[in-house]
Short mmCIF file of C-alpha atoms in Angstrom, two decimals:
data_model
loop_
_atom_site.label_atom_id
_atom_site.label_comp_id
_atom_site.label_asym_id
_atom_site.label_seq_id
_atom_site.Cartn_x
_atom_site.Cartn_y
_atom_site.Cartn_z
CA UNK A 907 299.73 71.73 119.73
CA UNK A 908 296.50 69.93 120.59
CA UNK A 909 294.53 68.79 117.54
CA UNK A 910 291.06 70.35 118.63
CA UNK A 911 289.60 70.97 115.66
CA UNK A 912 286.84 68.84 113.39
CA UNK A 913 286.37 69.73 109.79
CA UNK A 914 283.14 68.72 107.77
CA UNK A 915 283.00 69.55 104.03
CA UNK A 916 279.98 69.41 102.98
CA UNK A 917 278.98 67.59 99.14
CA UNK A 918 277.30 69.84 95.99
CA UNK A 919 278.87 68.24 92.75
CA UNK A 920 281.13 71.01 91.39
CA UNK A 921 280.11 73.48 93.63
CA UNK A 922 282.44 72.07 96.37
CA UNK A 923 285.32 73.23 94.19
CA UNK A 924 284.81 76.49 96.85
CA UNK A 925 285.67 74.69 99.48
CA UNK A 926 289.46 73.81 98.03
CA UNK A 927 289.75 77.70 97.57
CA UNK A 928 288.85 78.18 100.77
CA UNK A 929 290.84 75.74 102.89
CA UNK A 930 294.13 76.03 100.29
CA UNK A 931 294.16 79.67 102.05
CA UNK A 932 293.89 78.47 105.42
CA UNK A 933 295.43 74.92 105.62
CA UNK A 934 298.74 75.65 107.34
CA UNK A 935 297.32 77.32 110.19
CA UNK A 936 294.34 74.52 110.73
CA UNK A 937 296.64 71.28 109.84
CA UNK A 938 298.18 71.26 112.71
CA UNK A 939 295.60 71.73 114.67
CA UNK A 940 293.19 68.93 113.09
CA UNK A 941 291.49 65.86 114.72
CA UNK A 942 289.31 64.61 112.71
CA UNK A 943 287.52 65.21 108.95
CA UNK A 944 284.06 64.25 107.74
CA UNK A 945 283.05 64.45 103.98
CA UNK A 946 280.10 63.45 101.81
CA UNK A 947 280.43 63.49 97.89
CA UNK A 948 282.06 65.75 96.27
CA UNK A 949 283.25 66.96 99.59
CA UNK A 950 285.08 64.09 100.01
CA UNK A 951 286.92 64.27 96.90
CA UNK A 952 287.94 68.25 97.67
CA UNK A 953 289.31 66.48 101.19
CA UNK A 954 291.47 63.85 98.78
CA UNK A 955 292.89 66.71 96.23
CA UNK A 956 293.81 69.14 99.29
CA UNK A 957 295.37 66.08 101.99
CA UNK A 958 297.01 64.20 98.89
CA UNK A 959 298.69 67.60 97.92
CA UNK A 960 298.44 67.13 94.30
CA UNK A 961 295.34 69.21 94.08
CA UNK A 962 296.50 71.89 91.40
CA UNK A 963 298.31 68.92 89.04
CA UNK A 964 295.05 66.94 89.75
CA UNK A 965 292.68 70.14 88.44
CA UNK A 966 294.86 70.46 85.59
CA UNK A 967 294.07 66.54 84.55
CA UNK A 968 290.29 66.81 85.47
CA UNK A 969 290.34 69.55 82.42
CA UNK A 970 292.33 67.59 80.22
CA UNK A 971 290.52 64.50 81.13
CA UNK A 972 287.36 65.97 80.31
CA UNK A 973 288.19 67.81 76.71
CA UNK A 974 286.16 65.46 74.93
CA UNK A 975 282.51 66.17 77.04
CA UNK A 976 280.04 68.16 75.27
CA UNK A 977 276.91 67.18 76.76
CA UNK A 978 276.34 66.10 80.05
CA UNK A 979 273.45 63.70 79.22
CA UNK A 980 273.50 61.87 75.59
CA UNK A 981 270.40 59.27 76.21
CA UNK A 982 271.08 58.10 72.60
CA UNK A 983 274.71 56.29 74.30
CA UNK A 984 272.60 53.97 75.80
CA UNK A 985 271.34 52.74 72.57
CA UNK A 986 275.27 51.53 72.32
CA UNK A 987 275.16 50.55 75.75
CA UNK A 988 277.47 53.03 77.24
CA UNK A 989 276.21 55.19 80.29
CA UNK A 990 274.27 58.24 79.44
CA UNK A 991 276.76 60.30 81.19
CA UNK A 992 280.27 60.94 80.45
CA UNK A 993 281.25 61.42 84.24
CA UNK A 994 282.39 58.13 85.92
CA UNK A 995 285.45 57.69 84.64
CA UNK A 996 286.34 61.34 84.52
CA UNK A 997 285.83 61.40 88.16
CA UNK A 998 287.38 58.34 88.72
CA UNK A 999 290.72 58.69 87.07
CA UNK A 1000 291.35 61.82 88.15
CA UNK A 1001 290.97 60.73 91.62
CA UNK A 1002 293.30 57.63 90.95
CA UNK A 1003 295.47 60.97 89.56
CA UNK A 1004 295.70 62.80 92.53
CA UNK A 1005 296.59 59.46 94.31
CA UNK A 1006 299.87 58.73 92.28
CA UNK A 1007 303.25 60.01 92.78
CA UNK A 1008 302.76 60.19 96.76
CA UNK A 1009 299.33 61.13 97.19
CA UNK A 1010 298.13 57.82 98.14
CA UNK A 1011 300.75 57.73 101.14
CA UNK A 1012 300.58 61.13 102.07
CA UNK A 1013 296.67 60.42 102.24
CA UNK A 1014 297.27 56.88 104.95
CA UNK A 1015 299.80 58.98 106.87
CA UNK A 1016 297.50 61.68 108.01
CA UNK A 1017 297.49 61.77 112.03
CA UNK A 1018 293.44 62.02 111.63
CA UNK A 1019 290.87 60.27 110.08
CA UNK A 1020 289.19 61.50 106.99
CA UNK A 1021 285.26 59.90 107.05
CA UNK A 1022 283.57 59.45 103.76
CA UNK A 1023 280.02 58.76 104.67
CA UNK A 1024 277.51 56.85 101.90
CA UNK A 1025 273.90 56.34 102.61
CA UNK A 1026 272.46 52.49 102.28
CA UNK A 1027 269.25 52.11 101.09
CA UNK A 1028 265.90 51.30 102.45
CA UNK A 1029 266.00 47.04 102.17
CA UNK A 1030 262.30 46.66 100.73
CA UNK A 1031 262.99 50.01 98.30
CA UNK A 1032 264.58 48.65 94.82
CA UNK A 1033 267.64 50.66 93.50
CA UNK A 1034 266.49 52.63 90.46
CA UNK A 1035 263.00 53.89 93.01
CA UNK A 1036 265.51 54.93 96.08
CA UNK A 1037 267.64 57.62 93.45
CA UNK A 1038 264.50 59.69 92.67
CA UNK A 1039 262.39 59.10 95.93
CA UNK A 1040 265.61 60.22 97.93
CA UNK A 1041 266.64 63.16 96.06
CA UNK A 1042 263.03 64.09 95.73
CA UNK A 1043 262.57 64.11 99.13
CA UNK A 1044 265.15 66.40 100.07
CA UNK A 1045 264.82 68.86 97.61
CA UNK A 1046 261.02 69.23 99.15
CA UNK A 1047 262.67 69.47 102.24
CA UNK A 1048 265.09 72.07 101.59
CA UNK A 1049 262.57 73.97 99.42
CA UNK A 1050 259.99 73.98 102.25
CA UNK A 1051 263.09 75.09 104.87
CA UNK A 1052 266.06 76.73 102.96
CA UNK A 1053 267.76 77.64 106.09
CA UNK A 1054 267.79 73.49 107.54
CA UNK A 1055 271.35 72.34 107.90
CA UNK A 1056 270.79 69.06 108.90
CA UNK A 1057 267.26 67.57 107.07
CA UNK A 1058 266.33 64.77 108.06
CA UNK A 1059 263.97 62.95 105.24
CA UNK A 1060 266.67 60.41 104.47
CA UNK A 1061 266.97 58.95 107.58
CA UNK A 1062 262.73 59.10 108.12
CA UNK A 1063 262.34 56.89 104.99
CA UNK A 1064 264.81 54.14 106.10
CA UNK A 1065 268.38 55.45 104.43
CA UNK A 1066 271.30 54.48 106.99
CA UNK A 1067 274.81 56.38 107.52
CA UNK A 1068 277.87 54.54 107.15
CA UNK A 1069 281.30 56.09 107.40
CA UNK A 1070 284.52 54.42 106.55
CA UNK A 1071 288.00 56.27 106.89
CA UNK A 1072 289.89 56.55 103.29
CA UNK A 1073 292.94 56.26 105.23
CA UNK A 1074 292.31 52.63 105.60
CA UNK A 1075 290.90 51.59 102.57
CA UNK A 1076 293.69 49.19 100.99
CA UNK A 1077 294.78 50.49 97.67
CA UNK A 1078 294.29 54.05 95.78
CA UNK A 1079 291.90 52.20 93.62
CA UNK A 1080 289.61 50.79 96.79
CA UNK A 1081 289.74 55.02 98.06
CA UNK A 1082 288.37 56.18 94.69
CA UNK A 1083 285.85 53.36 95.19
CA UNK A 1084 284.99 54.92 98.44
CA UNK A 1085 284.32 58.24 97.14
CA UNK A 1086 282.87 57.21 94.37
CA UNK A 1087 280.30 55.51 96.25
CA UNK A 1088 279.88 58.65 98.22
CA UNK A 1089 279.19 60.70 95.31
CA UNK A 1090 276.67 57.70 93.62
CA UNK A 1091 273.67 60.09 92.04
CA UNK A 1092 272.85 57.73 89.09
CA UNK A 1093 272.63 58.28 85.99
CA UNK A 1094 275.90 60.85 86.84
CA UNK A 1095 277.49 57.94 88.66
CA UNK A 1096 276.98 54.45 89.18
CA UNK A 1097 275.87 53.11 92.43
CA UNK A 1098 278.36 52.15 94.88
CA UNK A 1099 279.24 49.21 96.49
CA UNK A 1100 280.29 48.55 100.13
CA UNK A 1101 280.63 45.32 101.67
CA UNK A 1102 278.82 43.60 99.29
CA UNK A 1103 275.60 46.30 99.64
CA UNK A 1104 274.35 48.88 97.16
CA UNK A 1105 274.99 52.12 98.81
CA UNK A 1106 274.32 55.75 97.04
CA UNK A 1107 275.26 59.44 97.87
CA UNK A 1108 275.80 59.93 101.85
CA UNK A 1109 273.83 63.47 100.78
CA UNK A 1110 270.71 61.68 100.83
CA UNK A 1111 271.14 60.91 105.25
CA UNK A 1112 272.85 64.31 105.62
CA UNK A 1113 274.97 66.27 102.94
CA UNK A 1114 276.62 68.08 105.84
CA UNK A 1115 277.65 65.09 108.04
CA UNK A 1116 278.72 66.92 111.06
CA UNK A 1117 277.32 63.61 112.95
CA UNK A 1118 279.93 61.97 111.60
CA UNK A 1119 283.00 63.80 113.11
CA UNK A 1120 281.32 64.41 116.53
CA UNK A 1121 281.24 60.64 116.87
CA UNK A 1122 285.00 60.45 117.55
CA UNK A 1123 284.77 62.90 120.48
CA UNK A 1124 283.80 66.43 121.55
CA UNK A 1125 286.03 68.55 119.83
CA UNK A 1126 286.76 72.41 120.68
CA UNK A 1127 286.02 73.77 117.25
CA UNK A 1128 283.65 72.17 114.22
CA UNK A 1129 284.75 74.04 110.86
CA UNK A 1130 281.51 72.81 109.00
CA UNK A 1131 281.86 74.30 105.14
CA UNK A 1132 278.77 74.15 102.95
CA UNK A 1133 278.86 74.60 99.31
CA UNK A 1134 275.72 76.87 98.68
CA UNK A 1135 274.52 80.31 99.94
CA UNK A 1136 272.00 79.77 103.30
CA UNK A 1137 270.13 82.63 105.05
CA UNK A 1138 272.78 84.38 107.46
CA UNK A 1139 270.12 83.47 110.48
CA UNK A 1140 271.14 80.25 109.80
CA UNK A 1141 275.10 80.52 109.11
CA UNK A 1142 277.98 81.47 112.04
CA UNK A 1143 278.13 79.81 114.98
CA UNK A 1144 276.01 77.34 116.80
CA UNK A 1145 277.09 75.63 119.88
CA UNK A 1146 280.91 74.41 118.98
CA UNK A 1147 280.12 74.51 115.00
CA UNK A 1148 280.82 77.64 112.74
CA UNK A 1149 279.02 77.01 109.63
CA UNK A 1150 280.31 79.01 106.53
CA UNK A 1151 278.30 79.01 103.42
CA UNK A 1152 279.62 80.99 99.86
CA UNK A 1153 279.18 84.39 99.92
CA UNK A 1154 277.24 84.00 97.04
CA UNK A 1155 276.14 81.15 94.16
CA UNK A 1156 279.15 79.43 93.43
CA UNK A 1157 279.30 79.92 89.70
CA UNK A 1158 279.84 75.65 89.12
CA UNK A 1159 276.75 73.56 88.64
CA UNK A 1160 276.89 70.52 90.24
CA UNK A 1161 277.34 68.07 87.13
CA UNK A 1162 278.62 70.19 84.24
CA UNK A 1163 281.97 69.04 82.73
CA UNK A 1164 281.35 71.29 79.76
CA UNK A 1165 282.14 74.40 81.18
CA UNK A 1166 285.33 74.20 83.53
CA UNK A 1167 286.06 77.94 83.64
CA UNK A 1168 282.98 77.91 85.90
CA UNK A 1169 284.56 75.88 88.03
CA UNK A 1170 287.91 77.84 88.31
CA UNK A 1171 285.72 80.52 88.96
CA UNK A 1172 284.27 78.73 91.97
CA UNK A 1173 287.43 77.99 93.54
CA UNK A 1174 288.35 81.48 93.34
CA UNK A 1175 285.05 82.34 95.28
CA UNK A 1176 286.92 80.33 98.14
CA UNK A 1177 289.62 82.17 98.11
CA UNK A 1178 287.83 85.33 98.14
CA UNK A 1179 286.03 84.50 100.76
CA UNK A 1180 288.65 82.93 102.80
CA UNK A 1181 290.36 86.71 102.21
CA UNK A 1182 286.63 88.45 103.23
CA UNK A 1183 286.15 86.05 106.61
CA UNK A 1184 290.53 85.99 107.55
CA UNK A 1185 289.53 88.36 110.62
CA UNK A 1186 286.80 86.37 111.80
CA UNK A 1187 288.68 82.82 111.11
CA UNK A 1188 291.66 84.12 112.90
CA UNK A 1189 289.60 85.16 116.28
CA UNK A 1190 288.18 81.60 115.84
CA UNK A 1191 291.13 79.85 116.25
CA UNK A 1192 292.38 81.99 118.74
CA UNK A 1193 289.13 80.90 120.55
CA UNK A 1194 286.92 83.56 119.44
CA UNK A 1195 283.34 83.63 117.98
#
């Protein structure tokens, strides 16, 4: 069977949980079939916890991990110089976590990449100015277009794409690195480091880094999966990409570890929705619209 198909899982903190519910319902009919994966964020840990196969042990550790968060933001830690947030090395060891036992080899295996993408910063913009001036600017963006896929006010004020395949990064630690870089949204997470260079959340080129997966080739089918509601002018398919959006607010916000019932509920979205669009999915692989 040809591997003609290009998946893109798009970032959203928690909210990408939807995406595992999804895909876990459709995985054996579009693994074989897969050429290539692009991720950004949070995205790209969903792609780690559903290729190392350790995803439902892995959720199960996230919750213990977390038992002792109450708030999300405690500015009075830094007056003992801990990080305001409790999330780094939640995130972190429970992607080391779904690593272990397998999951790291399972993971360099894979007969397709899987492309994390960060987003370096402008050279002449300092650090703790290119968090808030990027996010900023897209969230105008977006607000001024809801229904843009793609916008593009990263890449306008100077932020550059870089990709790097977690199938070759050298240990399960220097993967988690990778992600972690890809999910960098200070004060949440630190920033990330790549080749000696500051790099931050690959959201802030394109959160949806179709780009990314398209470099490797023209492929038959582009499975792009977002992790928000969009207006349906702007969802189904366009050109060789389907985009699929939640059928309605995933019930996760992006950076609460407080409430992790929300997130169970998100995942369950997926699979709901996987169940609502099976007809639709099935006439796309079959080579349907």
């Amino acid at each position: 069977m040809s591997r003609d198909i290009a998946i893109t899982l798009a970032g959203g903190g928690n909210r990408a949980f939807y995406q595992l519910g999804l895909l876990s319902r459709w995985w054996s009919r579009l693994e074989p079939r897969v050429g290539v994966m692009s991720t950004c964020s949070a995205g790209a840990c969903v792609a780690l916890l559903l290729l190392s196969g350790r995803s439902e042990i892995a959720f199960e550790f996230w919750h213990r991990r977390r038992g002792h968060v109450r708030r999300n933001l405690d500015w009075t830690r830094l007056l003992r110089g801990e990080r305001p947030a409790p999330h780094y090395p939640v995130y972190r060891d429970t992607l080391l976590f779904a690593l272990a036992d397998g999951g790291f080899e399972r993971l360099q295996a894979l007969p397709f990449p899987v492309y994390a993408l960060v987003a370096v910063p402008p050279h002449p913009l300092p650090i703790p100015l290119a968090v808030p001036i990027g996010l900023g600017a897209y969230s105008l963006e977006r607000w001024l277009n809801p229904g843009r896929l793609h916008p593009g006010s990263g890449r306008r004020l100077g932020f550059e794409p870089i990709a790097r395949d977690l199938r070759l990064a050298a240990s399960p630690q220097a993967v988690a690195e990778l992600i972690l870089a890809s999910s960098a949204t200070p004060p949440f997470t630190p920033v990330g480091q790549l080749d000696g260079r500051s790099v931050l959340d690959g959201g802030l080129v394109d959160n949806a880094p179709a780009f990314v997966a398209e470099r490797d080739g023209t492929w038959l089918r582009h499975l792009v999966v977002l992790t928000r509601p969009y207006p349906a002018s702007a969802m189904g398919q366009r050109g060789n990409r389907w985009y699929l959006c939640p059928s309605e607010p995933p019930p996760a916000d992006r950076w609460d570890y407080t409430r992790p019932e929300r997130i169970t509920r998100t995942i369950t979205l997926g699979e709901r929705d996987a169940d609502r669009y099976e007809a639709r999915f099935d006439a796309w692989l079959a080579g349907g619209r």
